[in-house]
Tab-separated table of C-alpha atoms and ligand atoms in Angstrom:
chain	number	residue	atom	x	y	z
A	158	UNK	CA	17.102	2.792	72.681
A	159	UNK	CA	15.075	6.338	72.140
A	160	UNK	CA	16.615	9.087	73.871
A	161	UNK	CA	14.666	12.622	74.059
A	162	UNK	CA	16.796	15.783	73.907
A	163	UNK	CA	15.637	18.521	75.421
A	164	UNK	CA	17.777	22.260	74.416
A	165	UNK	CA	16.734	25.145	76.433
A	166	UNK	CA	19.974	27.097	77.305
A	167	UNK	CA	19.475	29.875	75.055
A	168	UNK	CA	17.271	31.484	72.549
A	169	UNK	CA	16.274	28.335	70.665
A	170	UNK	CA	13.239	25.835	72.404
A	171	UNK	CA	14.242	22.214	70.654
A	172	UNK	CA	13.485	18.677	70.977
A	173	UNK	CA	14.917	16.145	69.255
A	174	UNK	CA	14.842	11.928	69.536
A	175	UNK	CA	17.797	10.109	68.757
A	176	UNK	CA	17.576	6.196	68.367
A	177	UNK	CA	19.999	3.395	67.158
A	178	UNK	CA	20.246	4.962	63.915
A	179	UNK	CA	20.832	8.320	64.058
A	180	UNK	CA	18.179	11.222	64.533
A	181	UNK	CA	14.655	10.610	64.019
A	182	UNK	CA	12.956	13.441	64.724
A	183	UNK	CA	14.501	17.197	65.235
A	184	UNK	CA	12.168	19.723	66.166
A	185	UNK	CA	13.648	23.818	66.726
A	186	UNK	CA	11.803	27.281	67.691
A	187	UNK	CA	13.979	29.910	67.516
A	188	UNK	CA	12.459	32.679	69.609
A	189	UNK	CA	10.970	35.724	67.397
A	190	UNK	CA	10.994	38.077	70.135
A	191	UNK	CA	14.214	38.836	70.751
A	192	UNK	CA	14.950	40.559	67.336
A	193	UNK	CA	13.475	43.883	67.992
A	194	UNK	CA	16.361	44.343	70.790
A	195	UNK	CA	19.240	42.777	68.774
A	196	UNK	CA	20.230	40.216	71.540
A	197	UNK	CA	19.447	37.703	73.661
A	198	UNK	CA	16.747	39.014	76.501
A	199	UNK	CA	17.667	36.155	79.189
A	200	UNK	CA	14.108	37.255	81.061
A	201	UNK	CA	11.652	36.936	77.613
A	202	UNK	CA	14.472	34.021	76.775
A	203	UNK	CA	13.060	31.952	79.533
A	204	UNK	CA	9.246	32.549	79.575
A	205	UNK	CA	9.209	31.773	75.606
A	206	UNK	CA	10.852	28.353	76.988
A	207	UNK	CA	8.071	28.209	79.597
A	208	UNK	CA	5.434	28.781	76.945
A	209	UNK	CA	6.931	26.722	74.267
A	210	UNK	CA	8.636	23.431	75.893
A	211	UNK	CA	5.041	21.019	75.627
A	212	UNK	CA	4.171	21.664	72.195
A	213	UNK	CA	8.329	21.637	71.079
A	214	UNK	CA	8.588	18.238	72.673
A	215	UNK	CA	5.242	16.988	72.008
A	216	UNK	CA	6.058	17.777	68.282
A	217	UNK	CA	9.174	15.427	68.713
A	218	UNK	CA	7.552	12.302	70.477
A	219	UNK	CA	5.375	12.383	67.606
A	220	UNK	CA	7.177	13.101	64.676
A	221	UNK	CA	9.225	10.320	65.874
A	222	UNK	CA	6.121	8.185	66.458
A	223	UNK	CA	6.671	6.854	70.103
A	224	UNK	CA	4.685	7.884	72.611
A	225	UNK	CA	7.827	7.529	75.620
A	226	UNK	CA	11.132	7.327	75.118
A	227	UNK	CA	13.626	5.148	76.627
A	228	UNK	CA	15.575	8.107	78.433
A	229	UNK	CA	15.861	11.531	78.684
A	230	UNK	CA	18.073	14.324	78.221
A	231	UNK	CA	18.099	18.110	78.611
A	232	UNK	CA	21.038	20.907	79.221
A	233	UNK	CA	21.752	21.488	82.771
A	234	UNK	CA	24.545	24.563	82.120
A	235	UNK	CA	26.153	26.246	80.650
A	236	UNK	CA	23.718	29.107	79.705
A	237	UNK	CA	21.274	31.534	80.577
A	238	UNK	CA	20.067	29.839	83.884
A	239	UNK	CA	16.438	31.285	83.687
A	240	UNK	CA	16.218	29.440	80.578
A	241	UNK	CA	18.313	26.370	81.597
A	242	UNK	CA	16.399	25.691	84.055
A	243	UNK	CA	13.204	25.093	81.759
A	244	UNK	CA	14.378	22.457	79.813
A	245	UNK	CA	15.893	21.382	82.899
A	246	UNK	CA	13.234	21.036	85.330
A	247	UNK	CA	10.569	19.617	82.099
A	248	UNK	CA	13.155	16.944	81.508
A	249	UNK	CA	13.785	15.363	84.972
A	250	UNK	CA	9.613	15.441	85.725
A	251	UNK	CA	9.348	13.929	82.298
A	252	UNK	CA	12.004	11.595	83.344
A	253	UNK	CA	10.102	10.872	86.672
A	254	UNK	CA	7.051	10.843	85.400
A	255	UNK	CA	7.824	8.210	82.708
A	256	UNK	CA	10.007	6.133	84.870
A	257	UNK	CA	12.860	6.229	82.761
A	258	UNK	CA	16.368	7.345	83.104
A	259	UNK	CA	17.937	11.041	83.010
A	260	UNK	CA	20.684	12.691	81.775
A	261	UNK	CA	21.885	16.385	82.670
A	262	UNK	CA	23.847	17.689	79.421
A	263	UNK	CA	27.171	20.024	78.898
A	264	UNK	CA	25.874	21.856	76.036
A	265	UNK	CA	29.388	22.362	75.096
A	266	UNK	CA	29.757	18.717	75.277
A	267	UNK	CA	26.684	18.453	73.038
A	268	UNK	CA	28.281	20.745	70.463
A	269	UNK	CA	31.708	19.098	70.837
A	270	UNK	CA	30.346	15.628	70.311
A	271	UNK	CA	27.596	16.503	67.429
A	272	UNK	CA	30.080	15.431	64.435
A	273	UNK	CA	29.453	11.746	66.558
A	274	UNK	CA	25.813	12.275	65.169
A	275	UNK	CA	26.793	11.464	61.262
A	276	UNK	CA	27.871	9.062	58.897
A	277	UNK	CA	31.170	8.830	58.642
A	278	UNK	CA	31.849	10.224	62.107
A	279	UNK	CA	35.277	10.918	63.926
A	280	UNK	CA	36.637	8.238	66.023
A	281	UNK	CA	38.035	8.753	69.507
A	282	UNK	CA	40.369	10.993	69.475
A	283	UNK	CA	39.762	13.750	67.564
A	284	UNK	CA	39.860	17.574	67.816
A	285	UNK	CA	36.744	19.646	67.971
A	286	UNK	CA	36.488	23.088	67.521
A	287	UNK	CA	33.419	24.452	68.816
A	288	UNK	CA	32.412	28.191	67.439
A	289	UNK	CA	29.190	29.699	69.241
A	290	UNK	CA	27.866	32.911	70.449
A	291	UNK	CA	29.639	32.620	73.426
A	292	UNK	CA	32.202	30.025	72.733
A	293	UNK	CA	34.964	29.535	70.689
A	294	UNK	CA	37.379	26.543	71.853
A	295	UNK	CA	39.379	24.288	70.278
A	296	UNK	CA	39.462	21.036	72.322
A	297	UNK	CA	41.177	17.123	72.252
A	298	UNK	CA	38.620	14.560	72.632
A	299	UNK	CA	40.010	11.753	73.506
A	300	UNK	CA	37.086	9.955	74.889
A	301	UNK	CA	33.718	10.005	75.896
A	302	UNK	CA	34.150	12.451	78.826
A	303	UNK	CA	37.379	13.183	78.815
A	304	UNK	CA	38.432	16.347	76.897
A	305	UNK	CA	41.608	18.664	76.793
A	306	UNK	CA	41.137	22.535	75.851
A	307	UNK	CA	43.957	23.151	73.731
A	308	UNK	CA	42.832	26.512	73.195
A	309	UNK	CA	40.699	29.069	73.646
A	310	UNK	CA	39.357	33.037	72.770
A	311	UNK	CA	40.860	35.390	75.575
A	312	UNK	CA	38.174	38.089	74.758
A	313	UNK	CA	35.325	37.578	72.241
A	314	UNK	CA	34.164	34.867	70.771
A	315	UNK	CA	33.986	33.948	67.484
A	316	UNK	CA	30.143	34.291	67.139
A	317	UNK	CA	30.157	37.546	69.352
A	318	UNK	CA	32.332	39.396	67.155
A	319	UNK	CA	30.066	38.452	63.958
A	320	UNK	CA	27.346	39.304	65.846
A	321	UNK	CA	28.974	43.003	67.004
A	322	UNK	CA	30.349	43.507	63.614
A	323	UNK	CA	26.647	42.992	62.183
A	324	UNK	CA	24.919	45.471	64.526
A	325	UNK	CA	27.961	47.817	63.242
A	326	UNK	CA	27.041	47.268	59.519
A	327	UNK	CA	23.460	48.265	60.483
A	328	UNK	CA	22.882	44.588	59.409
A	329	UNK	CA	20.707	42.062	61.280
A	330	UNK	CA	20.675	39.472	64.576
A	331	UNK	CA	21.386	37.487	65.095
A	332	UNK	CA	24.541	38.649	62.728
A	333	UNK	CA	26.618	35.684	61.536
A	334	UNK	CA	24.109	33.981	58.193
A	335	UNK	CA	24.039	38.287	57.605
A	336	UNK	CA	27.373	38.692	57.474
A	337	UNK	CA	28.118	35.026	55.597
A	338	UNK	CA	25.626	36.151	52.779
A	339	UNK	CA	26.943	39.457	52.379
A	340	UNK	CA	30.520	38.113	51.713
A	341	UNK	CA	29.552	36.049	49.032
A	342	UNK	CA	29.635	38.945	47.103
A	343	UNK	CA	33.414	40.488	48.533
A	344	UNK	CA	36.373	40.446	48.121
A	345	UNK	CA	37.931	38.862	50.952
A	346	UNK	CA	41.549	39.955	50.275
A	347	UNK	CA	39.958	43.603	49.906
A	348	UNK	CA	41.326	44.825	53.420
A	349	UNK	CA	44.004	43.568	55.378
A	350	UNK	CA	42.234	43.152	58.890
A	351	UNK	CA	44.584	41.429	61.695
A	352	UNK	CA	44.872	37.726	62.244
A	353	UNK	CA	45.639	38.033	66.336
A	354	UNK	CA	48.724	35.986	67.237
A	355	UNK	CA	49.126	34.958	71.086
A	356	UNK	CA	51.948	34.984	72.970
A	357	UNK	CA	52.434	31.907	75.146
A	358	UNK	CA	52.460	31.915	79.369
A	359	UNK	CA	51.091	35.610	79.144
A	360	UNK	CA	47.955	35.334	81.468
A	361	UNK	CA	44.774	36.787	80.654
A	362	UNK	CA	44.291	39.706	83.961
A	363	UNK	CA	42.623	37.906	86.722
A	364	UNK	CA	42.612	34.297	85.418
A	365	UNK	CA	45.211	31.238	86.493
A	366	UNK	CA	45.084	29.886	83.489
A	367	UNK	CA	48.338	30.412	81.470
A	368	UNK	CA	48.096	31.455	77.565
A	369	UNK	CA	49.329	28.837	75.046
A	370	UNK	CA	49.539	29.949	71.170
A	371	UNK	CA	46.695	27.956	70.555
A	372	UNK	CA	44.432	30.614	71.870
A	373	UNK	CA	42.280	33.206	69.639
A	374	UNK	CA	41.218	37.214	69.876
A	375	UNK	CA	38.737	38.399	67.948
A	376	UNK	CA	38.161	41.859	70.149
A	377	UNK	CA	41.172	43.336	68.220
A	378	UNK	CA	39.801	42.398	64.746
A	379	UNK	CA	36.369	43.633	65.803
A	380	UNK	CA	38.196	47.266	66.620
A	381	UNK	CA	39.654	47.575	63.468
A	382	UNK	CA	36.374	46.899	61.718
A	383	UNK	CA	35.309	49.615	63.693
A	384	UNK	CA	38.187	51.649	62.805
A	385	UNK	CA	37.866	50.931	58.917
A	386	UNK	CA	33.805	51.232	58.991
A	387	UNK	CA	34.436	55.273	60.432
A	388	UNK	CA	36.489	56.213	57.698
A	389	UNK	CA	35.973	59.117	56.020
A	390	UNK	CA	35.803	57.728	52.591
A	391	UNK	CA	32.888	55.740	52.946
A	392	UNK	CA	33.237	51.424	52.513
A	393	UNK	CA	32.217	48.322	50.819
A	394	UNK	CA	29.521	45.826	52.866
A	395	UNK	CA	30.939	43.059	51.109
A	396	UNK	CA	34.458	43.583	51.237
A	397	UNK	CA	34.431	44.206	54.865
A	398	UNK	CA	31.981	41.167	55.459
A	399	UNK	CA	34.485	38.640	53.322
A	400	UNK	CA	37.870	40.067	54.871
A	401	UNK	CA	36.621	40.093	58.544
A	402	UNK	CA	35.148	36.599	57.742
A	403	UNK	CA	38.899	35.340	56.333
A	404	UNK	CA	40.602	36.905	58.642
A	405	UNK	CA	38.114	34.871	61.326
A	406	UNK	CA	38.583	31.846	59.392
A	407	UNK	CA	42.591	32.332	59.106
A	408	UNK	CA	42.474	32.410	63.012
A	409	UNK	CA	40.656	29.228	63.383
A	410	UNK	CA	42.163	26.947	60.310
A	411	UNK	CA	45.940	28.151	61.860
A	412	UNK	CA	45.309	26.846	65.559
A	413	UNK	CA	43.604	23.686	64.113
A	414	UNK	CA	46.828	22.764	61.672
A	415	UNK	CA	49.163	23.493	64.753
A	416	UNK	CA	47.475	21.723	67.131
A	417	UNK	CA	46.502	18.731	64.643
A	418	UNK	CA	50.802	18.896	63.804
A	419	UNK	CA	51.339	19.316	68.092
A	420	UNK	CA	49.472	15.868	69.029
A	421	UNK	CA	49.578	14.062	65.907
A	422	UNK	CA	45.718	14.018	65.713
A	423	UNK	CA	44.188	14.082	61.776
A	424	UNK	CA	40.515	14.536	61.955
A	425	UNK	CA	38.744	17.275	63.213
A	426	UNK	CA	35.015	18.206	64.222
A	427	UNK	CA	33.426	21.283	63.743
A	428	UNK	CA	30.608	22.256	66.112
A	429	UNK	CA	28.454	25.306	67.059
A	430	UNK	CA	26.828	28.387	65.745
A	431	UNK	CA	29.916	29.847	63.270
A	432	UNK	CA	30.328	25.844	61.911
A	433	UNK	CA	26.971	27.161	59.522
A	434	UNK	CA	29.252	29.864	58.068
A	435	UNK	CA	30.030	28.882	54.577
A	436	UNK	CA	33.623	30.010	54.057
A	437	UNK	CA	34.527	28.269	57.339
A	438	UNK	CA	33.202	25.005	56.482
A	439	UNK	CA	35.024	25.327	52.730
A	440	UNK	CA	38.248	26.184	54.674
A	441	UNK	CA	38.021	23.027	56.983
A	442	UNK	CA	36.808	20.706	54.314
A	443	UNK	CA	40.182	21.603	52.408
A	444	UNK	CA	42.627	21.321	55.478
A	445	UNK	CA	44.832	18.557	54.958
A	446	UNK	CA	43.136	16.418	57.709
A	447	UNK	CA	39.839	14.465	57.656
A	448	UNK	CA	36.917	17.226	58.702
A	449	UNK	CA	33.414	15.823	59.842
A	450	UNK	CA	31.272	18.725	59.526
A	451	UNK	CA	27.786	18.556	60.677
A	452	UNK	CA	24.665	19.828	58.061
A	453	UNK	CA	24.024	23.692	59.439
A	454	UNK	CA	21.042	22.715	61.243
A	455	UNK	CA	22.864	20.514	63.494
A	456	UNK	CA	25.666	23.045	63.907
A	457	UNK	CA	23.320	26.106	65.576
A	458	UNK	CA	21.693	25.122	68.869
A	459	UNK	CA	19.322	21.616	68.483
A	460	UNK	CA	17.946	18.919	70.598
A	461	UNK	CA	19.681	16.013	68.851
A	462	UNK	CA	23.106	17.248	70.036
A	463	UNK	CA	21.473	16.741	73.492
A	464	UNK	CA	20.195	13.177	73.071
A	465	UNK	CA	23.417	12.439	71.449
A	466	UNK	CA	25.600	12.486	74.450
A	467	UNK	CA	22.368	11.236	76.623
A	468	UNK	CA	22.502	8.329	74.458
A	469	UNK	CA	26.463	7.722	74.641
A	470	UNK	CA	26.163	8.333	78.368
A	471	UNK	CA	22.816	5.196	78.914
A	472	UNK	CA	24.595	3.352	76.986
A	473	UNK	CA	27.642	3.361	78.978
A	474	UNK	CA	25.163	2.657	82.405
A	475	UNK	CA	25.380	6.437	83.351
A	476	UNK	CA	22.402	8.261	85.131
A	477	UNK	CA	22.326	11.915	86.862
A	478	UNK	CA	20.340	12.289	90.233
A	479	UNK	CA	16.762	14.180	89.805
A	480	UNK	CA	17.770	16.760	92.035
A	481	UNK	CA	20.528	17.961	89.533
A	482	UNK	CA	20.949	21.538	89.688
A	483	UNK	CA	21.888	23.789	86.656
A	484	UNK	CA	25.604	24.807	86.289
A	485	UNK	CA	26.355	28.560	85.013
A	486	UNK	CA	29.532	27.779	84.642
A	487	UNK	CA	30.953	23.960	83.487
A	488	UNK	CA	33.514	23.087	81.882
A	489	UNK	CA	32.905	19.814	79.363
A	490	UNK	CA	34.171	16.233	80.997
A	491	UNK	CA	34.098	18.083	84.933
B	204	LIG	O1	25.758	27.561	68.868
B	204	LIG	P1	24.806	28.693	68.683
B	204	LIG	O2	23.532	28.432	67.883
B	204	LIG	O3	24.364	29.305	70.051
B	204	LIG	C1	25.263	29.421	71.125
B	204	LIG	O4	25.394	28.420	71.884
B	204	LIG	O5	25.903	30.496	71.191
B	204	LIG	O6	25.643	29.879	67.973
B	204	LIG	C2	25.067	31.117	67.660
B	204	LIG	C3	26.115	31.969	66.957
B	204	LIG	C4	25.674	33.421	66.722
B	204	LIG	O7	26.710	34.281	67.150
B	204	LIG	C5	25.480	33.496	65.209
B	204	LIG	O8	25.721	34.789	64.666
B	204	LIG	C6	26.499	32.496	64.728
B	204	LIG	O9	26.411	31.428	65.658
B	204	LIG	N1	26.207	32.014	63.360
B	204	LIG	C7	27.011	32.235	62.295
B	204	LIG	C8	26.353	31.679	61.168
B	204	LIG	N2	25.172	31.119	61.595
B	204	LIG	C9	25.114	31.335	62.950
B	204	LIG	N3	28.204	32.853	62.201
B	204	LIG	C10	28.767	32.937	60.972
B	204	LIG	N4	28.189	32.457	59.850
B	204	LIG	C11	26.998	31.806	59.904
B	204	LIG	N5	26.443	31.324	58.780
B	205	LIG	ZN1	25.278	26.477	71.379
């Protein structure tokens, strides 16, 4: 079976075809334009889509050599909606229009499950922890569609507050590879930014949900970057890239360990944007636990991440109506 993935939820326009295999073909536009503002533009976000979606998918079909696939896939939520609904919309009149089957897409579930993707690849359960832009959870998979969050940020997440900590450095967007390449060359013991502990059944103000010590913050590390970058004295790039990026990574390995130690679980999947970042990826690999990390270009936004779980979810005799709306908000396995 050929699946089609269609990824339009943010600032990336990809298509991808994923068959028995593995992925055959993988094609991803990351939009130019939103550079000059240093963020995301959800209006410009969505008419790139419009303008881009054909060619992106056409590029797929026939990189992959088939003229139709055998299904198709696209993200319904969460995301911008203007540019959800691109992908969205192309993907169920594709869908129609080649009489085959559909599938509406978590992308959260596409990041979660992307590890699936590889050789070797986790086995049911596993955890996942999923670091993007707007992300960062730590979740127990312990089936196809069925997923626990063990954790998650309270404030920022993990990508947002490499992306904020860029635009203070006066470095690039989006800010995370900027920030990874720059602490190649620090010292990441150089200053001792804090490693945010939570406090369990505190509740975050206007939420139901009840804190466990598995969550993160990142908003209080990002204020003392802040804090060290207005000092008098002048600072190092590097030293401030590498010890905000440890004390990141710190965060992240420490909720993995306890929650792999909590449920007895020993591999873990890394997905999302921050899974590219190179000290993160050394860290996991050297947990004592078997890590299935992704190759970088499957970790940032992609269409085969899509097809993945529209493939898992044929295969298993699943099919979403063609009047599927997009979700803002959804919460992977609801
Ligand atoms: O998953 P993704 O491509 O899009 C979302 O769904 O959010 O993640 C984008 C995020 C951005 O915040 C970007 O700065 C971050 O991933 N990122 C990185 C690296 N590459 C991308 N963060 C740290 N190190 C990297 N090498
Ligand atoms: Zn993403």
């Amino acid at each position: 079976m050929y699946v089609l993935g269609i990824e339009t939820s943010c600032d990336e326009t990809a298509a991808s075809v994923v068959g028995p295999d593995g992925v055959i073909s993988d094609v991803i536009h990351t939009q130019e334009v939103h550079v000059e503002y240093g963020g995301v533009v959800p209006e410009l976000a969505g008419r790139a889509h419009a303008e881009q979606v054909v060619a992106t998918v056409r590029a797929a079909l026939d990189r992959a050599g088939i003229d139709k696939p055998d299904g198709v896939a696209a993200t319904a939520g969460p995301g911008l909606m203007g540019a959800v609904l691109v992908g969205l919309c192309f993907g169920k009149a594709a869908a129609a229009g080649w009489g085959v089957p559909f599938i509406g897409v978590n992308h959260l579930e596409g990041h979660l499950l992307s590890a699936l993707l590889e050789d070797p690849a986790p086995t049911f359960p596993f955890l996942a922890l999923v670091v993007s832009g707007g992300h960062t959870t730590l979740y127990l998979a312990r089936a196809l569609g069925e997923y626990e969050v063990l954790g998650q940020t309270v404030d920022d997440a993990a990508g947002e507050a490499y992306d904020k900590v860029a635009r203070m450095m006066g470095l690039g967007y989006p800010g995370g590879p900027f920030v990874d390449k720059l602490a190649q060359s620090g010292n990441p013991a150089a200053i001792p930014f804090p490693r945010t502990a939570i406090q369990a059944g505190s509740r975050t103000r206007g939420s139901k949900r009840v804190r466990t010590d598995l969550d993160m913050s990142f908003s209080g590390l990002k204020t003392a970057v802040r804090t060290h970058l207005e000092r008098a004295d002048g600072w190092s790039g590097p030293d401030v890239a590498a010890s905000f990026q440890e004390a990141v990574t710190d965060v992240l390995c420490d909720r993995v360990m306890k929650a792999a130690r909590r449920h007895g679980i020993d591999q873990i999947a890394l997905a999302g944007g921050v899974a590219a970042n190179s000290r993160l990826r050394e860290r996991v690999a050297a947990l004592p636990l078997q890590a299935f990390i992704p190759p970088r270009r499957r970790c940032t936004d992609n269409g085969s991440m899509i097809a993945n779980v529209g493939r898992l979810r044929l295969a298993t005799g699943q099919r979403d109506p063609l009047d599927m709306g997009a979700r803002a908000n959804w919460t992977p396995g609801t």
